[in-house]
Structures are given as C-alpha cells and as structure tokens.
PDB file of C-alpha atoms in Angstrom:
ATOM      1  CA  ARG M   1     161.928 132.956 -23.930  1.00  0.00           C
ATOM      2  CA  MET M   2     160.379 136.466 -22.807  1.00  0.00           C
ATOM      3  CA  LYS M   3     162.311 138.868 -21.519  1.00  0.00           C
ATOM      4  CA  ILE M   4     162.289 140.421 -17.781  1.00  0.00           C
ATOM      5  CA  ARG M   5     161.584 143.467 -19.585  1.00  0.00           C
ATOM      6  CA  ASP M   6     158.251 142.178 -21.247  1.00  0.00           C
ATOM      7  CA  LYS M   7     157.346 140.428 -18.434  1.00  0.00           C
ATOM      8  CA  ILE M   8     157.783 144.065 -16.102  1.00  0.00           C
ATOM      9  CA  LEU M   9     155.450 146.127 -18.806  1.00  0.00           C
ATOM     10  CA  ILE M  10     152.855 143.036 -18.541  1.00  0.00           C
ATOM     11  CA  GLN M  11     153.046 143.017 -14.972  1.00  0.00           C
ATOM     12  CA  LYS M  12     152.414 146.762 -14.354  1.00  0.00           C
ATOM     13  CA  TYR M  13     149.536 146.680 -16.851  1.00  0.00           C
ATOM     14  CA  TYR M  14     147.597 144.192 -14.652  1.00  0.00           C
ATOM     15  CA  LEU M  15     148.638 145.221 -11.309  1.00  0.00           C
ATOM     16  CA  ASN M  16     147.884 148.951 -12.628  1.00  0.00           C
ATOM     17  CA  VAL M  17     144.402 147.435 -13.288  1.00  0.00           C
ATOM     18  CA  PHE M  18     143.681 145.740 -10.334  1.00  0.00           C
ATOM     19  CA  ASN M  19     144.460 148.291  -8.182  1.00  0.00           C
ATOM     20  CA  GLY M  20     141.929 150.473 -10.325  1.00  0.00           C
ATOM     21  CA  ILE M  21     139.175 148.088  -9.138  1.00  0.00           C
ATOM     22  CA  PHE M  22     140.574 148.124  -5.620  1.00  0.00           C
ATOM     23  CA  LEU M  23     140.830 151.896  -5.451  1.00  0.00           C
ATOM     24  CA  ALA M  24     136.983 151.960  -6.939  1.00  0.00           C
ATOM     25  CA  LEU M  25     136.321 149.127  -3.810  1.00  0.00           C
ATOM     26  CA  GLY M  26     137.850 151.346  -1.412  1.00  0.00           C
ATOM     27  CA  LEU M  27     135.920 154.397  -2.626  1.00  0.00           C
ATOM     28  CA  MET M  28     132.181 152.665  -2.449  1.00  0.00           C
ATOM     29  CA  LEU M  29     133.471 151.482   0.985  1.00  0.00           C
ATOM     30  CA  LEU M  30     134.441 155.424   1.727  1.00  0.00           C
ATOM     31  CA  THR M  31     131.082 156.840   0.247  1.00  0.00           C
ATOM     32  CA  PHE M  32     128.952 154.118   2.691  1.00  0.00           C
ATOM     33  CA  GLY M  33     130.403 155.166   5.218  1.00  0.00           C
ATOM     34  CA  LEU M  34     130.259 158.877   4.807  1.00  0.00           C
ATOM     35  CA  TRP M  35     126.650 158.114   3.827  1.00  0.00           C
ATOM     36  CA  LEU M  36     125.989 156.288   7.582  1.00  0.00           C
ATOM     37  CA  PHE M  37     128.029 159.415   9.066  1.00  0.00           C
ATOM     38  CA  PHE M  38     126.471 162.156   8.242  1.00  0.00           C
ATOM     39  CA  ASP M  39     122.720 160.995   6.961  1.00  0.00           C
ATOM     40  CA  ARG M  40     121.382 160.576  10.059  1.00  0.00           C
ATOM     41  CA  ASN M  41     118.276 160.482   8.651  1.00  0.00           C
ATOM     42  CA  ASN M  42     118.399 156.754   7.141  1.00  0.00           C
ATOM     43  CA  LEU M  43     116.545 153.912   8.575  1.00  0.00           C
ATOM     44  CA  PHE M  44     119.845 152.396  10.005  1.00  0.00           C
ATOM     45  CA  SER M  45     121.000 154.870  11.629  1.00  0.00           C
ATOM     46  CA  VAL M  46     118.442 156.635  13.199  1.00  0.00           C
ATOM     47  CA  LEU M  47     117.379 152.659  14.698  1.00  0.00           C
ATOM     48  CA  PHE M  48     120.975 152.237  16.128  1.00  0.00           C
ATOM     49  CA  SER M  49     122.681 155.646  17.079  1.00  0.00           C
ATOM     50  CA  SER M  50     120.570 156.204  19.622  1.00  0.00           C
ATOM     51  CA  GLY M  51     121.246 155.992  23.586  1.00  0.00           C
ATOM     52  CA  GLU M  52     124.461 154.132  24.461  1.00  0.00           C
ATOM     53  CA  ASN M  53     123.871 152.098  20.877  1.00  0.00           C
ATOM     54  CA  GLN M  54     126.377 153.678  19.014  1.00  0.00           C
ATOM     55  CA  LEU M  55     126.230 150.932  16.224  1.00  0.00           C
ATOM     56  CA  VAL M  56     126.462 152.939  13.319  1.00  0.00           C
ATOM     57  CA  ALA M  57     129.346 155.235  14.150  1.00  0.00           C
ATOM     58  CA  TYR M  58     131.500 152.142  15.178  1.00  0.00           C
ATOM     59  CA  ILE M  59     130.593 150.951  11.541  1.00  0.00           C
ATOM     60  CA  SER M  60     130.678 154.139   9.503  1.00  0.00           C
ATOM     61  CA  CYS M  61     134.500 154.939  11.562  1.00  0.00           C
ATOM     62  CA  MET M  62     135.276 151.364  10.583  1.00  0.00           C
ATOM     63  CA  LEU M  63     134.463 152.153   6.970  1.00  0.00           C
ATOM     64  CA  LEU M  64     135.967 155.526   6.473  1.00  0.00           C
ATOM     65  CA  GLY M  65     139.002 153.839   8.524  1.00  0.00           C
ATOM     66  CA  ILE M  66     139.407 151.021   5.455  1.00  0.00           C
ATOM     67  CA  GLY M  67     138.272 152.983   2.507  1.00  0.00           C
ATOM     68  CA  SER M  68     140.671 155.690   3.450  1.00  0.00           C
ATOM     69  CA  VAL M  69     143.843 153.227   3.906  1.00  0.00           C
ATOM     70  CA  ILE M  70     142.720 151.570   0.518  1.00  0.00           C
ATOM     71  CA  THR M  71     142.801 154.818  -1.450  1.00  0.00           C
ATOM     72  CA  PHE M  72     146.440 155.955   0.049  1.00  0.00           C
ATOM     73  CA  THR M  73     147.516 152.340  -0.559  1.00  0.00           C
ATOM     74  CA  SER M  74     146.258 152.328  -4.120  1.00  0.00           C
ATOM     75  CA  ALA M  75     148.514 155.528  -4.772  1.00  0.00           C
ATOM     76  CA  MET M  76     151.404 154.200  -3.302  1.00  0.00           C
ATOM     77  CA  GLY M  77     150.878 150.876  -5.917  1.00  0.00           C
ATOM     78  CA  PHE M  78     150.209 153.249  -8.631  1.00  0.00           C
ATOM     79  CA  LEU M  79     153.327 155.150  -8.073  1.00  0.00           C
ATOM     80  CA  GLY M  80     155.502 152.019  -7.330  1.00  0.00           C
ATOM     81  CA  SER M  81     154.493 149.893 -10.524  1.00  0.00           C
ATOM     82  CA  VAL M  82     155.177 153.299 -12.794  1.00  0.00           C
ATOM     83  CA  LYS M  83     158.661 154.667 -11.450  1.00  0.00           C
ATOM     84  CA  GLU M  84     159.287 150.745 -10.904  1.00  0.00           C
ATOM     85  CA  ILE M  85     160.522 152.334  -7.163  1.00  0.00           C
ATOM     86  CA  LYS M  86     161.050 148.422  -4.993  1.00  0.00           C
ATOM     87  CA  CYS M  87     160.643 150.676  -1.924  1.00  0.00           C
ATOM     88  CA  LEU M  88     157.316 151.534  -2.590  1.00  0.00           C
ATOM     89  CA  LEU M  89     156.186 148.318  -4.096  1.00  0.00           C
ATOM     90  CA  VAL M  90     157.571 146.141  -0.664  1.00  0.00           C
ATOM     91  CA  THR M  91     155.430 148.803   1.307  1.00  0.00           C
ATOM     92  CA  TYR M  92     152.463 148.685  -0.621  1.00  0.00           C
ATOM     93  CA  MET M  93     152.555 144.588  -0.683  1.00  0.00           C
ATOM     94  CA  SER M  94     152.887 145.055   2.904  1.00  0.00           C
ATOM     95  CA  VAL M  95     150.174 147.205   3.441  1.00  0.00           C
ATOM     96  CA  GLN M  96     147.841 144.874   1.633  1.00  0.00           C
ATOM     97  CA  ILE M  97     148.726 141.455   3.578  1.00  0.00           C
ATOM     98  CA  LEU M  98     148.000 143.806   6.268  1.00  0.00           C
ATOM     99  CA  VAL M  99     144.578 145.282   5.200  1.00  0.00           C
ATOM    100  CA  PHE M 100     143.754 142.042   3.636  1.00  0.00           C
ATOM    101  CA  VAL M 101     144.036 139.930   7.293  1.00  0.00           C
ATOM    102  CA  THR M 102     142.150 142.826   8.660  1.00  0.00           C
ATOM    103  CA  GLN M 103     138.996 142.442   6.177  1.00  0.00           C
ATOM    104  CA  MET M 104     139.573 138.662   6.871  1.00  0.00           C
ATOM    105  CA  ALA M 105     138.971 139.387  11.189  1.00  0.00           C
ATOM    106  CA  ILE M 106     136.064 142.370  10.267  1.00  0.00           C
ATOM    107  CA  SER M 107     134.469 139.715   7.610  1.00  0.00           C
ATOM    108  CA  VAL M 108     134.606 136.853  10.233  1.00  0.00           C
ATOM    109  CA  LEU M 109     133.318 138.939  13.580  1.00  0.00           C
ATOM    110  CA  ILE M 110     130.509 140.463  10.919  1.00  0.00           C
ATOM    111  CA  PHE M 111     129.165 137.202  10.138  1.00  0.00           C
ATOM    112  CA  MET M 112     129.309 135.824  13.681  1.00  0.00           C
ATOM    113  CA  LYS M 113     127.305 138.977  14.822  1.00  0.00           C
ATOM    114  CA  LYS M 114     125.041 139.090  12.150  1.00  0.00           C
ATOM    115  CA  GLU M 115     122.207 137.162  14.165  1.00  0.00           C
ATOM    116  CA  GLU M 116     122.696 139.511  17.186  1.00  0.00           C
ATOM    117  CA  VAL M 117     122.482 142.890  15.563  1.00  0.00           C
ATOM    118  CA  HIS M 118     119.742 141.458  13.875  1.00  0.00           C
ATOM    119  CA  ASN M 119     117.924 140.899  16.805  1.00  0.00           C
ATOM    120  CA  GLN M 120     118.720 144.529  17.950  1.00  0.00           C
ATOM    121  CA  TRP M 121     117.387 145.726  14.627  1.00  0.00           C
ATOM    122  CA  ASN M 122     114.541 143.895  15.706  1.00  0.00           C
ATOM    123  CA  ASN M 123     114.000 144.899  19.600  1.00  0.00           C
ATOM    124  CA  ARG M 124     114.841 148.796  18.518  1.00  0.00           C
ATOM    125  CA  ILE M 125     112.302 148.366  15.987  1.00  0.00           C
ATOM    126  CA  ASP M 126     109.762 147.412  18.859  1.00  0.00           C
ATOM    127  CA  GLU M 127     110.982 149.680  21.319  1.00  0.00           C
ATOM    128  CA  VAL M 128     110.234 153.010  18.957  1.00  0.00           C
ATOM    129  CA  ILE M 129     107.043 151.393  18.590  1.00  0.00           C
ATOM    130  CA  SER M 130     106.663 151.522  22.213  1.00  0.00           C
ATOM    131  CA  GLU M 131     107.729 155.617  22.795  1.00  0.00           C
ATOM    132  CA  TYR M 132     106.176 156.655  19.857  1.00  0.00           C
ATOM    133  CA  GLY M 133     104.157 159.546  20.148  1.00  0.00           C
ATOM    134  CA  ASN M 134     105.560 159.709  23.884  1.00  0.00           C
ATOM    135  CA  GLU M 135     105.562 164.210  24.414  1.00  0.00           C
ATOM    136  CA  SER M 136     108.506 163.870  26.843  1.00  0.00           C
ATOM    137  CA  LEU M 137     110.594 162.151  23.987  1.00  0.00           C
ATOM    138  CA  ALA M 138     110.560 164.913  21.433  1.00  0.00           C
ATOM    139  CA  GLU M 139     114.224 164.522  20.404  1.00  0.00           C
ATOM    140  CA  GLN M 140     112.865 160.957  18.493  1.00  0.00           C
ATOM    141  CA  GLU M 141     110.490 162.338  16.207  1.00  0.00           C
ATOM    142  CA  PRO M 142     112.768 162.221  13.431  1.00  0.00           C
ATOM    143  CA  VAL M 143     113.100 158.173  14.463  1.00  0.00           C
ATOM    144  CA  TRP M 144     108.868 158.708  14.283  1.00  0.00           C
ATOM    145  CA  ASN M 145     108.804 160.179  10.963  1.00  0.00           C
ATOM    146  CA  ILE M 146     110.854 157.810   9.603  1.00  0.00           C
ATOM    147  CA  LEU M 147     108.347 154.964  10.875  1.00  0.00           C
ATOM    148  CA  ASN M 148     105.619 156.865   9.189  1.00  0.00           C
ATOM    149  CA  ALA M 149     106.798 156.918   5.989  1.00  0.00           C
ATOM    150  CA  VAL M 150     107.559 153.138   5.699  1.00  0.00           C
ATOM    151  CA  GLN M 151     104.137 152.496   7.011  1.00  0.00           C
ATOM    152  CA  HIS M 152     102.470 154.847   4.985  1.00  0.00           C
ATOM    153  CA  ASN M 153     104.772 153.821   1.904  1.00  0.00           C
ATOM    154  CA  MET M 154     105.120 150.521   2.074  1.00  0.00           C
ATOM    155  CA  GLU M 155     101.531 149.850   3.257  1.00  0.00           C
ATOM    156  CA  CYS M 156     102.141 148.026   6.499  1.00  0.00           C
ATOM    157  CA  CYS M 157     101.357 148.548   9.894  1.00  0.00           C
ATOM    158  CA  GLY M 158     103.773 147.761  13.101  1.00  0.00           C
ATOM    159  CA  ARG M 159     106.471 145.250  13.024  1.00  0.00           C
ATOM    160  CA  TYR M 160     104.305 142.022  12.518  1.00  0.00           C
ATOM    161  CA  ASN M 161     101.085 143.620  12.316  1.00  0.00           C
ATOM    162  CA  VAL M 162      98.655 146.481  13.673  1.00  0.00           C
ATOM    163  CA  THR M 163      98.240 144.600  17.100  1.00  0.00           C
ATOM    164  CA  GLN M 164     101.470 145.687  18.242  1.00  0.00           C
ATOM    165  CA  TRP M 165     100.480 149.068  18.848  1.00  0.00           C
ATOM    166  CA  GLU M 166      98.400 147.944  21.647  1.00  0.00           C
ATOM    167  CA  ARG M 167     101.708 147.979  23.549  1.00  0.00           C
ATOM    168  CA  ASN M 168     101.876 152.086  23.056  1.00  0.00           C
ATOM    169  CA  LYS M 169     100.850 154.176  26.367  1.00  0.00           C
ATOM    170  CA  ASN M 170     100.923 157.326  25.145  1.00  0.00           C
ATOM    171  CA  LYS M 171      97.582 157.350  22.636  1.00  0.00           C
ATOM    172  CA  GLU M 172      94.697 159.026  24.229  1.00  0.00           C
ATOM    173  CA  ASN M 173      92.444 155.617  24.312  1.00  0.00           C
ATOM    174  CA  GLY M 174      92.902 152.179  23.581  1.00  0.00           C
ATOM    175  CA  THR M 175      91.563 152.216  19.991  1.00  0.00           C
ATOM    176  CA  GLN M 176      93.850 154.697  18.288  1.00  0.00           C
ATOM    177  CA  ILE M 177      96.379 153.643  16.133  1.00  0.00           C
ATOM    178  CA  PRO M 178      98.998 155.869  14.274  1.00  0.00           C
ATOM    179  CA  CYS M 179      97.623 157.499  10.734  1.00  0.00           C
ATOM    180  CA  SER M 180     100.111 156.157   8.811  1.00  0.00           C
ATOM    181  CA  CYS M 181      98.989 152.874   9.130  1.00  0.00           C
ATOM    182  CA  ILE M 182      95.922 154.162   7.042  1.00  0.00           C
ATOM    183  CA  LYS M 183      95.686 156.132   3.546  1.00  0.00           C
ATOM    184  CA  SER M 184      95.643 159.257   5.578  1.00  0.00           C
ATOM    185  CA  SER M 185      97.190 162.772   5.218  1.00  0.00           C
ATOM    186  CA  LEU M 186      96.943 163.747   8.858  1.00  0.00           C
ATOM    187  CA  LYS M 187      99.597 165.082  10.229  1.00  0.00           C
ATOM    188  CA  LYS M 188      99.664 164.234  14.088  1.00  0.00           C
ATOM    189  CA  TRP M 189     100.728 160.754  15.799  1.00  0.00           C
ATOM    190  CA  PHE M 190      97.395 159.178  16.051  1.00  0.00           C
ATOM    191  CA  CYS M 191      94.161 158.801  15.087  1.00  0.00           C
ATOM    192  CA  ASP M 192      90.967 157.311  15.735  1.00  0.00           C
ATOM    193  CA  VAL M 193      90.247 154.964  12.941  1.00  0.00           C
ATOM    194  CA  PRO M 194      88.183 151.311  13.023  1.00  0.00           C
ATOM    195  CA  ARG M 195      90.391 148.582  12.977  1.00  0.00           C
ATOM    196  CA  ASP M 196      89.426 146.924   9.596  1.00  0.00           C
ATOM    197  CA  SER M 197      90.290 150.422   8.170  1.00  0.00           C
ATOM    198  CA  THR M 198      94.479 149.413   8.648  1.00  0.00           C
ATOM    199  CA  TYR M 199      96.598 148.302   6.581  1.00  0.00           C
ATOM    200  CA  SER M 200      96.383 144.446   7.570  1.00  0.00           C
ATOM    201  CA  MET M 201     100.220 143.541   6.778  1.00  0.00           C
ATOM    202  CA  GLY M 202     103.642 144.025   9.163  1.00  0.00           C
ATOM    203  CA  CYS M 203     106.394 145.892   7.959  1.00  0.00           C
ATOM    204  CA  GLU M 204     108.652 143.117   9.309  1.00  0.00           C
ATOM    205  CA  GLU M 205     109.350 141.565   5.776  1.00  0.00           C
ATOM    206  CA  TYR M 206     110.159 145.016   3.792  1.00  0.00           C
ATOM    207  CA  LEU M 207     112.755 146.160   7.298  1.00  0.00           C
ATOM    208  CA  ASN M 208     114.477 142.996   6.898  1.00  0.00           C
ATOM    209  CA  THR M 209     114.804 143.316   3.269  1.00  0.00           C
ATOM    210  CA  TRP M 210     116.232 146.831   3.719  1.00  0.00           C
ATOM    211  CA  PHE M 211     118.361 144.935   6.635  1.00  0.00           C
ATOM    212  CA  GLU M 212     119.639 142.152   4.327  1.00  0.00           C
ATOM    213  CA  ASN M 213     120.195 144.132   1.069  1.00  0.00           C
ATOM    214  CA  ASN M 214     122.597 146.526   2.687  1.00  0.00           C
ATOM    215  CA  VAL M 215     124.712 143.479   4.411  1.00  0.00           C
ATOM    216  CA  LEU M 216     124.526 141.702   1.107  1.00  0.00           C
ATOM    217  CA  ILE M 217     125.892 144.750  -0.163  1.00  0.00           C
ATOM    218  CA  LEU M 218     128.775 145.106   1.816  1.00  0.00           C
ATOM    219  CA  THR M 219     129.345 141.548   1.937  1.00  0.00           C
ATOM    220  CA  ALA M 220     130.202 141.644  -2.077  1.00  0.00           C
ATOM    221  CA  ILE M 221     132.648 144.691  -1.812  1.00  0.00           C
ATOM    222  CA  THR M 222     134.090 142.840   1.147  1.00  0.00           C
ATOM    223  CA  ILE M 223     134.381 139.912  -1.136  1.00  0.00           C
ATOM    224  CA  SER M 224     135.524 141.722  -4.524  1.00  0.00           C
ATOM    225  CA  LEU M 225     138.706 143.703  -2.393  1.00  0.00           C
ATOM    226  CA  LEU M 226     139.527 140.484  -0.770  1.00  0.00           C
ATOM    227  CA  ILE M 227     140.203 138.507  -4.451  1.00  0.00           C
ATOM    228  CA  THR M 228     140.925 142.004  -5.878  1.00  0.00           C
ATOM    229  CA  GLN M 229     144.416 141.883  -3.002  1.00  0.00           C
ATOM    230  CA  ILE M 230     144.866 138.416  -3.735  1.00  0.00           C
ATOM    231  CA  PHE M 231     145.644 139.459  -7.427  1.00  0.00           C
ATOM    232  CA  LEU M 232     147.896 142.370  -6.476  1.00  0.00           C
ATOM    233  CA  ILE M 233     149.651 141.030  -3.435  1.00  0.00           C
ATOM    234  CA  THR M 234     151.061 138.203  -6.199  1.00  0.00           C
ATOM    235  CA  LEU M 235     151.540 140.969  -8.807  1.00  0.00           C
ATOM    236  CA  THR M 236     152.977 143.469  -6.831  1.00  0.00           C
ATOM    237  CA  GLY M 237     155.727 140.063  -5.550  1.00  0.00           C
ATOM    238  CA  GLN M 238     156.541 139.041  -9.222  1.00  0.00           C
ATOM    239  CA  LEU M 239     157.062 142.793 -10.449  1.00  0.00           C
ATOM    240  CA  PHE M 240     159.219 143.544  -7.312  1.00  0.00           C
ATOM    241  CA  ARG M 241     161.271 140.254  -8.316  1.00  0.00           C
ATOM    242  CA  ASN M 242     161.562 141.205 -11.599  1.00  0.00           C
ATOM    243  CA  ILE M 243     162.538 144.525 -11.389  1.00  0.00           C
ATOM    244  CA  ARG M 244     165.456 143.391  -9.098  1.00  0.00           C
ATOM    245  CA  LYS M 245     166.532 141.452 -11.806  1.00  0.00           C
ATOM    246  CA  ASN M 246     166.331 143.763 -14.756  1.00  0.00           C
ATOM    247  CA  ASN M 247     168.827 145.907 -12.550  1.00  0.00           C
ATOM    248  CA  ILE M 248     171.568 143.054 -11.829  1.00  0.00           C
ATOM    249  CA  TRP M 249     171.116 141.606 -15.513  1.00  0.00           C
ATOM    250  CA  PRO M 250     169.203 144.693 -17.464  1.00  0.00           C
ATOM    251  CA  ASN M 251     169.848 143.010 -20.951  1.00  0.00           C
ATOM    252  CA  GLU M 252     168.582 139.716 -20.073  1.00  0.00           C
TER     253      GLU M 252
END
C-alpha cells in the first residue's frame, strides 16, 4: 500500500503542474484585458467605446479582475502546497470554487448575450459609415481611419457593399465614395470615381470573422480554465486530507 507521504508528494507535483497551467491561462486573460484597456486603436475598442456604449471598458475590467484573482490565487496555491499549509490550501480551494462559479455565470451570460452584442457590432459599423467624414465629429477620426484601413487592406467597401455609402450625407456629391474603397493613396475622406472601379465585396465577412475569432479565443481560455479548476479543486481536497492524516499518523 502506498504511504501517505508518497501520495502527498505525487499530489503536490500534479497540483503544481495544473496550478502552472491555471496561472498561464489567467495571465492570458490579464493580457487580453490590458490590451482592450490600453489599446484604444483596436477595432473592437473603437466600435464599442463611443458615447454611452462602454462595453469594452466593462469587458476589460472584468478580464483584468479575473486575471488578477487567478494570479494571486495561483501564488497562494503554490505556497500552500509546497509548505503544506492547511489554512492556505483551504482558502485556495474556496477561492477556486468561487472563481469557478463566477466563470460559469459569466460564460452563460456571454453565450446568452452573444447575438445581442453581434447585432450591436453591426449597428455600430453602420453608424460609423453614416458619420464618416462629418467635420463636426473630428473626435471620431480614429474610428474612420481604422475603417479605411480595413477597406484598403481587405479590398472591400461598406459593411455589405458599396451601395451602403449612399446613406452617408457628408459627401460633396452623391457619387463620391471613400478613397479607401479603391486602390488609392490619397489622404482624404472621399474621392470622385466611377462606381464600377470600386471594390465590389463588402467587409462584413472579414469583420464577422475577426469578431468570431476573438470570441472563440476567449471561450477556449474560459473552458480550459474551468477544466483545469476541476482538477485543482479535486487535487487540493485530496492533498489537504492526506496532509491532515500524515500529521495524525506520521509513520503510516
């Protein structure tokens, strides 16, 4: 029969391995949150951080909070297992359960709100196209520059096609379109060009792919965290019991 001391050593090893994985995933969330918080020129931020819509601020704070808690918790678990401090192990397991329940609730909320966020995403793109080039909205220029970069690099025009630009009322005449809708290096908002020389494809497919990929990355990290936490909670509970047994019967 395996001695309790041997069981403790094996459980400490696996607990620290999974705790390392947990820490790495937590740092990924922390990095993602920092990126959203500080990089105001990424596509997601410029579309969801205008006016009353502060979705990015909420998401970044949520990711920063979870990432910070995971980092602190991982350090606590490592210290508790290496030094075999029962009080720290109990605290570690309690925090793990709390974080697990919180993540489950957030995951369900994200799944339920995904379609609503996607609709807001498309509505906001349409709004940007309508406001594009308005001289009284100079603070929106970073958003327009990103839209120009998307249209120029992906060789697309509008969300669904070039006809969407007919809604824009900031042009000098109805035939103008953004210079980024054609192979042009002109540094101005609109150009006079024939309609048949513009990019025919809309940018919706590219924008949706970008949106889905980022949601997928977050979902994958969250699922990996939940699976890792199940192992961590189980191992921590077993290690705690064996440490207590070893203190009662040290020679067993």
